[in-house]
Tab-separated table of C-alpha atoms in Angstrom:
chain	number	residue	atom	x	y	z
H	1	MET	CA	53.309	49.798	-1.998
H	2	PHE	CA	54.857	48.030	0.986
H	3	GLU	CA	57.451	46.642	-1.426
H	4	LYS	CA	58.350	50.240	-2.362
H	5	PHE	CA	58.908	51.075	1.300
H	6	ARG	CA	61.195	48.083	1.766
H	7	GLN	CA	63.206	48.896	-1.312
H	8	SER	CA	63.413	52.569	-0.335
H	9	TRP	CA	64.666	51.615	3.119
H	10	ALA	CA	67.352	49.396	1.583
H	11	LEU	CA	68.374	52.207	-0.786
H	12	MET	CA	68.564	54.698	2.070
H	13	LYS	CA	70.717	52.285	4.088
H	14	ALA	CA	73.018	51.811	1.110
H	15	SER	CA	73.256	55.612	0.683
H	16	ALA	CA	74.033	56.107	4.361
H	17	GLY	CA	76.638	53.354	4.077
H	18	VAL	CA	78.342	55.174	1.204
H	19	LEU	CA	78.519	58.411	3.184
H	20	SER	CA	79.742	56.573	6.267
H	21	ALA	CA	82.509	54.875	4.277
H	22	ASP	CA	83.451	58.030	2.338
H	23	LYS	CA	82.949	61.025	4.620
H	24	GLU	CA	85.189	63.030	2.306
H	25	LEU	CA	82.206	63.232	-0.052
H	26	LEU	CA	80.970	66.052	2.199
H	27	VAL	CA	83.632	68.153	0.494
H	28	PHE	CA	81.426	68.453	-2.595
H	29	PRO	CA	78.334	70.052	-0.993
H	30	ALA	CA	80.632	72.216	1.156
H	31	LEU	CA	82.484	73.559	-1.877
H	32	SER	CA	79.208	73.949	-3.732
H	33	ALA	CA	77.752	76.118	-0.958
H	34	LEU	CA	80.929	78.186	-0.707
H	35	CYS	CA	81.095	78.755	-4.459
H	36	CYS	CA	77.401	79.704	-4.556
H	37	VAL	CA	78.041	82.399	-1.950
H	38	ILE	CA	80.993	83.675	-3.967
H	39	VAL	CA	78.928	83.707	-7.165
H	40	ALA	CA	76.101	85.612	-5.457
H	41	ALA	CA	78.539	88.168	-4.072
H	42	THR	CA	80.237	88.514	-7.456
H	43	PHE	CA	76.940	89.332	-9.154
H	44	PHE	CA	74.966	91.287	-6.603
H	45	VAL	CA	77.578	93.372	-4.778
H	46	PRO	CA	78.783	95.169	-7.936
H	47	ALA	CA	75.174	95.476	-9.147
H	48	ALA	CA	74.144	97.079	-5.849
H	49	PHE	CA	77.029	99.560	-5.963
H	50	ALA	CA	76.106	100.375	-9.577
H	51	GLY	CA	72.571	101.196	-8.435
H	52	LEU	CA	70.871	98.605	-10.647
H	53	PHE	CA	68.350	97.719	-7.933
H	54	LYS	CA	67.219	101.298	-7.189
H	55	HIS	CA	64.547	101.339	-9.870
H	56	PHE	CA	63.566	97.673	-9.651
H	57	SER	CA	59.882	97.092	-10.383
H	58	ARG	CA	57.848	93.950	-10.936
H	59	ASP	CA	55.732	95.782	-13.489
H	60	HIS	CA	58.693	96.936	-15.566
H	61	ILE	CA	61.477	94.595	-16.648
H	62	ASP	CA	64.881	96.204	-16.880
H	63	PRO	CA	66.726	94.402	-19.733
H	64	VAL	CA	70.105	94.816	-17.998
H	65	LEU	CA	68.742	93.465	-14.711
H	66	ALA	CA	66.982	90.618	-16.541
H	67	LEU	CA	70.210	89.640	-18.300
H	68	LEU	CA	72.118	89.845	-15.019
H	69	GLY	CA	69.510	87.631	-13.358
H	70	PHE	CA	69.709	85.025	-16.119
H	71	LEU	CA	73.517	84.944	-16.005
H	72	PHE	CA	73.370	84.586	-12.226
H	73	TYR	CA	70.954	81.661	-12.511
H	74	LEU	CA	73.138	80.062	-15.186
H	75	VAL	CA	76.388	80.283	-13.214
H	76	GLN	CA	74.687	79.269	-9.953
H	77	TYR	CA	73.094	76.215	-11.524
H	78	PHE	CA	76.370	75.317	-13.229
H	79	VAL	CA	78.188	75.366	-9.887
H	80	ILE	CA	75.513	73.276	-8.151
H	81	ILE	CA	75.276	70.709	-10.961
H	82	PHE	CA	79.067	70.471	-11.309
H	83	PHE	CA	79.643	69.583	-7.658
H	84	ASN	CA	76.584	67.320	-7.587
H	85	THR	CA	77.970	65.483	-10.614
H	86	ALA	CA	81.260	65.009	-8.784
H	87	LEU	CA	79.393	63.721	-5.716
H	88	VAL	CA	77.199	61.313	-7.692
H	89	GLY	CA	80.160	60.089	-9.736
H	90	ALA	CA	82.171	59.262	-6.622
H	91	ALA	CA	79.127	57.678	-4.946
H	92	MET	CA	78.550	55.486	-8.002
H	93	ILE	CA	82.092	54.144	-7.714
H	94	ARG	CA	81.440	53.133	-4.100
H	95	LEU	CA	78.038	51.606	-4.934
H	96	ARG	CA	79.768	49.423	-7.519
H	97	GLY	CA	82.318	48.193	-5.000
H	98	GLY	CA	85.131	50.660	-5.653
H	99	ASP	CA	86.956	53.042	-3.337
H	100	PRO	CA	86.436	56.583	-4.653
H	101	THR	CA	88.463	59.680	-3.874
H	102	VAL	CA	87.599	63.358	-4.128
H	103	ALA	CA	89.849	63.491	-7.196
H	104	ASP	CA	87.735	60.779	-8.839
H	105	GLY	CA	84.635	62.899	-8.376
H	106	PHE	CA	86.252	65.981	-9.883
H	107	ARG	CA	87.626	63.922	-12.776
H	108	ILE	CA	84.141	62.655	-13.625
H	109	ALA	CA	82.624	66.138	-13.370
H	110	MET	CA	85.322	67.662	-15.572
H	111	SER	CA	84.670	65.026	-18.233
H	112	LYS	CA	80.996	66.079	-18.333
H	113	LEU	CA	81.476	69.859	-18.583
H	114	PRO	CA	79.580	70.370	-21.896
H	115	ALA	CA	76.592	68.357	-20.657
H	116	ILE	CA	76.670	70.137	-17.279
H	117	LEU	CA	76.674	73.532	-19.002
H	118	GLY	CA	73.777	72.468	-21.234
H	119	TYR	CA	71.726	71.227	-18.306
H	120	ALA	CA	72.558	74.401	-16.351
H	121	LEU	CA	71.221	76.419	-19.297
H	122	ILE	CA	67.972	74.429	-19.254
H	123	SER	CA	67.649	74.702	-15.476
H	124	ALA	CA	68.368	78.436	-15.483
H	125	THR	CA	65.760	79.040	-18.179
H	126	VAL	CA	63.098	76.996	-16.382
H	127	GLY	CA	63.991	78.520	-13.015
H	128	LEU	CA	63.837	82.083	-14.307
H	129	ILE	CA	60.505	81.493	-16.061
H	130	LEU	CA	58.965	79.964	-12.935
H	131	ARG	CA	60.312	82.798	-10.790
H	132	ALA	CA	58.875	85.416	-13.152
H	133	LEU	CA	55.486	83.676	-13.194
H	134	GLN	CA	55.437	83.372	-9.408
H	135	GLU	CA	56.174	87.071	-8.902
H	136	ARG	CA	53.304	88.089	-11.177
H	137	ALA	CA	50.757	85.493	-10.066
H	138	GLY	CA	48.193	85.802	-7.325
H	139	PHE	CA	47.961	83.562	-4.268
H	140	ILE	CA	46.460	80.604	-6.138
H	141	GLY	CA	48.803	81.192	-9.060
H	142	ARG	CA	51.826	80.984	-6.769
H	143	TRP	CA	50.633	77.621	-5.520
H	144	VAL	CA	50.190	76.379	-9.070
H	145	VAL	CA	53.629	77.599	-10.107
H	146	GLY	CA	55.062	76.047	-6.960
H	147	LEU	CA	53.519	72.705	-7.886
H	148	ILE	CA	54.962	72.986	-11.396
H	149	GLY	CA	58.381	73.668	-9.889
H	150	ALA	CA	58.042	70.663	-7.588
H	151	ALA	CA	57.038	68.470	-10.542
H	152	TRP	CA	60.084	69.680	-12.477
H	153	ALA	CA	62.348	68.891	-9.509
H	154	VAL	CA	60.929	65.372	-9.248
H	155	ALA	CA	61.118	64.760	-13.006
H	156	THR	CA	64.782	65.844	-13.140
H	157	PHE	CA	65.898	64.130	-9.913
H	158	LEU	CA	67.894	61.508	-11.837
H	159	VAL	CA	69.346	63.799	-14.516
H	160	VAL	CA	72.757	64.026	-12.842
H	161	PRO	CA	73.159	60.235	-12.421
H	162	VAL	CA	72.144	59.859	-16.073
H	163	LEU	CA	74.771	62.422	-17.136
H	164	VAL	CA	77.391	60.624	-15.034
H	165	ASN	CA	76.685	57.153	-16.397
H	166	ASP	CA	75.399	57.702	-19.934
H	167	ASP	CA	77.025	59.483	-22.836
H	168	VAL	CA	73.996	61.685	-23.578
H	169	GLY	CA	73.228	65.374	-23.833
H	170	PRO	CA	71.181	67.361	-21.309
H	171	VAL	CA	67.876	67.099	-23.200
H	172	ASP	CA	68.150	63.314	-23.516
H	173	ALA	CA	69.189	63.157	-19.856
H	174	VAL	CA	65.962	64.908	-18.836
H	175	LYS	CA	63.935	62.503	-20.979
H	176	ARG	CA	65.766	59.522	-19.489
H	177	SER	CA	65.195	60.841	-15.969
H	178	VAL	CA	61.456	60.979	-16.631
H	179	GLU	CA	61.533	57.406	-17.995
H	180	LEU	CA	63.363	56.147	-14.906
H	181	LEU	CA	60.942	58.029	-12.676
H	182	LYS	CA	58.112	55.870	-14.017
H	183	LYS	CA	59.983	52.817	-12.696
H	184	THR	CA	61.143	54.313	-9.394
H	185	TRP	CA	58.448	56.841	-8.448
H	186	GLY	CA	57.785	55.028	-5.169
H	187	GLU	CA	61.426	54.875	-4.119
H	188	ASN	CA	61.900	58.490	-5.194
H	189	LEU	CA	58.908	59.707	-3.173
H	190	VAL	CA	59.440	57.583	-0.059
H	191	GLY	CA	63.187	58.187	0.080
H	192	ASN	CA	63.079	61.946	-0.382
H	193	VAL	CA	60.159	62.386	2.007
H	194	GLY	CA	61.944	60.156	4.521
H	195	ILE	CA	65.179	62.099	4.260
H	196	GLY	CA	63.264	65.357	4.569
H	197	LEU	CA	61.410	64.177	7.689
H	198	VAL	CA	64.550	62.873	9.389
H	199	PHE	CA	66.490	66.060	8.824
H	200	GLY	CA	63.440	68.137	9.694
H	201	LEU	CA	63.384	66.428	13.099
H	202	ILE	CA	67.116	66.983	13.463
H	203	ALA	CA	66.652	70.673	12.638
H	204	PHE	CA	63.881	70.902	15.240
H	205	ALA	CA	66.162	69.265	17.823
H	206	ILE	CA	68.949	71.732	16.986
H	207	VAL	CA	66.547	74.670	17.401
H	208	ILE	CA	65.308	73.413	20.798
H	209	THR	CA	68.814	72.629	22.017
H	210	GLY	CA	70.059	75.980	20.746
H	211	ALA	CA	67.255	77.840	22.485
H	212	ILE	CA	68.119	76.102	25.757
H	213	LEU	CA	71.832	76.845	25.379
H	214	VAL	CA	71.308	80.485	24.412
H	215	GLY	CA	68.760	80.937	27.219
H	216	ALA	CA	71.128	79.415	29.775
H	217	ALA	CA	74.016	81.565	28.539
H	218	ALA	CA	71.841	84.692	28.611
H	219	SER	CA	70.710	83.953	32.156
H	220	LEU	CA	74.360	83.957	33.200
H	221	GLN	CA	74.716	87.354	31.494
H	222	SER	CA	77.804	86.136	29.682
H	223	THR	CA	78.238	87.548	26.180
H	224	PRO	CA	81.023	85.082	25.249
H	225	LEU	CA	78.794	82.153	26.250
H	226	VAL	CA	75.889	83.528	24.206
H	227	ILE	CA	78.152	83.934	21.164
H	228	THR	CA	79.493	80.403	21.678
H	229	ALA	CA	75.964	78.977	21.945
H	230	VAL	CA	74.848	80.755	18.773
H	231	ALA	CA	77.997	79.573	16.969
H	232	LEU	CA	77.281	75.981	18.009
H	233	VAL	CA	73.718	76.231	16.674
H	234	VAL	CA	74.923	77.678	13.363
H	235	ALA	CA	77.614	74.979	13.101
H	236	GLY	CA	74.980	72.335	13.784
H	237	PHE	CA	72.786	73.620	10.967
H	238	VAL	CA	75.744	73.805	8.579
H	239	VAL	CA	76.836	70.232	9.292
H	240	MET	CA	73.247	68.980	9.046
H	241	SER	CA	72.723	70.743	5.717
H	242	LEU	CA	75.930	69.306	4.264
H	243	ILE	CA	75.008	65.768	5.330
H	244	GLN	CA	71.484	66.134	3.927
H	245	ALA	CA	72.764	67.470	0.599
H	246	ALA	CA	75.350	64.680	0.314
H	247	LEU	CA	72.844	61.981	1.275
H	248	THR	CA	70.290	63.268	-1.248
H	249	GLY	CA	72.867	63.139	-4.059
H	250	ILE	CA	74.015	59.662	-3.059
H	251	TYR	CA	70.395	58.503	-2.867
H	252	ALA	CA	69.866	59.696	-6.454
H	253	ALA	CA	72.865	57.579	-7.500
H	254	ALA	CA	71.475	54.576	-5.613
H	255	ILE	CA	68.038	54.907	-7.253
H	256	TYR	CA	69.628	55.175	-10.694
H	257	ARG	CA	71.716	52.047	-10.138
H	258	TYR	CA	68.699	50.164	-8.818
H	259	ALA	CA	66.581	51.215	-11.813
H	260	GLU	CA	69.231	50.388	-14.411
H	261	GLU	CA	71.026	47.410	-12.882
H	262	GLY	CA	68.561	46.018	-10.332
H	263	GLU	CA	71.126	46.470	-7.555
H	264	VAL	CA	71.252	48.689	-4.501
H	265	GLY	CA	74.980	48.671	-3.912
H	266	GLY	CA	77.498	46.794	-1.866
H	267	GLY	CA	76.565	43.551	-3.567
H	268	PHE	CA	72.823	43.669	-2.787
H	269	ASP	CA	70.857	42.663	-5.851
H	270	HIS	CA	67.150	43.032	-6.538
H	271	ALA	CA	66.201	39.643	-5.112
H	272	LEU	CA	67.987	40.306	-1.838
H	273	VAL	CA	66.373	43.736	-1.533
H	274	ALA	CA	62.937	42.234	-2.108
H	275	ASN	CA	63.523	39.698	0.688
H	276	ALA	CA	65.539	41.915	3.002
H	277	PHE	CA	62.861	42.273	5.680
H	278	ARG	CA	60.985	39.006	5.391
H	279	VAL	CA	60.787	36.881	8.510
H	280	LYS	CA	62.836	33.748	8.048
H	281	ALA	CA	61.141	30.439	8.740
């Protein structure tokens, strides 16, 4: 297990190195978030004005509302997967020694549109089913459904890198992701938990710092200072979220390359990773 930790640490360093060398990759999660907001507004604002939510009930499924919900899930997943494909594609170029551009990422994503749409369809179907089950389940049932959703997320973690690198359809990509998971479950678990803990601590630090800033501004009874402090906290969370999203996508690319090629990136092969933290005689 200690070997898994060492390899995970090397993969995380390689991922951080990619983001450090190509900060423009943050464009992809930023555009993804912006487009998701636009998609949500496009679906729900007209629906609200049309009064579709007035008679919403968990016990009675409105066919129109159900169709609207499925289409929303489909478009939302398509947007997320499209930009993640662009991010992973560009990251893969850097991991293999190239110098990617934002245009390279978009070019790769555009070349995978049919597969992205197919995977979005699968994801939307699974997501909607899990959501429906969770709304109708009791307390224990919600936990069970939540665990199923977590298992699905883990099993499909490498689907996008598979779509980027292999000429396969979405169903085969899911199967391949599960196969690769059997080889990289330790790196997957340690890396994602590590990233989550690091950014959780950063979020906690932002909250504490924000509370101090807002409290200090409020004590001075200055509305502009309070607004500025709140804006700084919001900006901090936005930047943190973008970095976390980009690093998670890059980490998926790094795990895929390690599983398929035995290399971490930047010229580090499997043997070097295995000996990276050994004390030299």
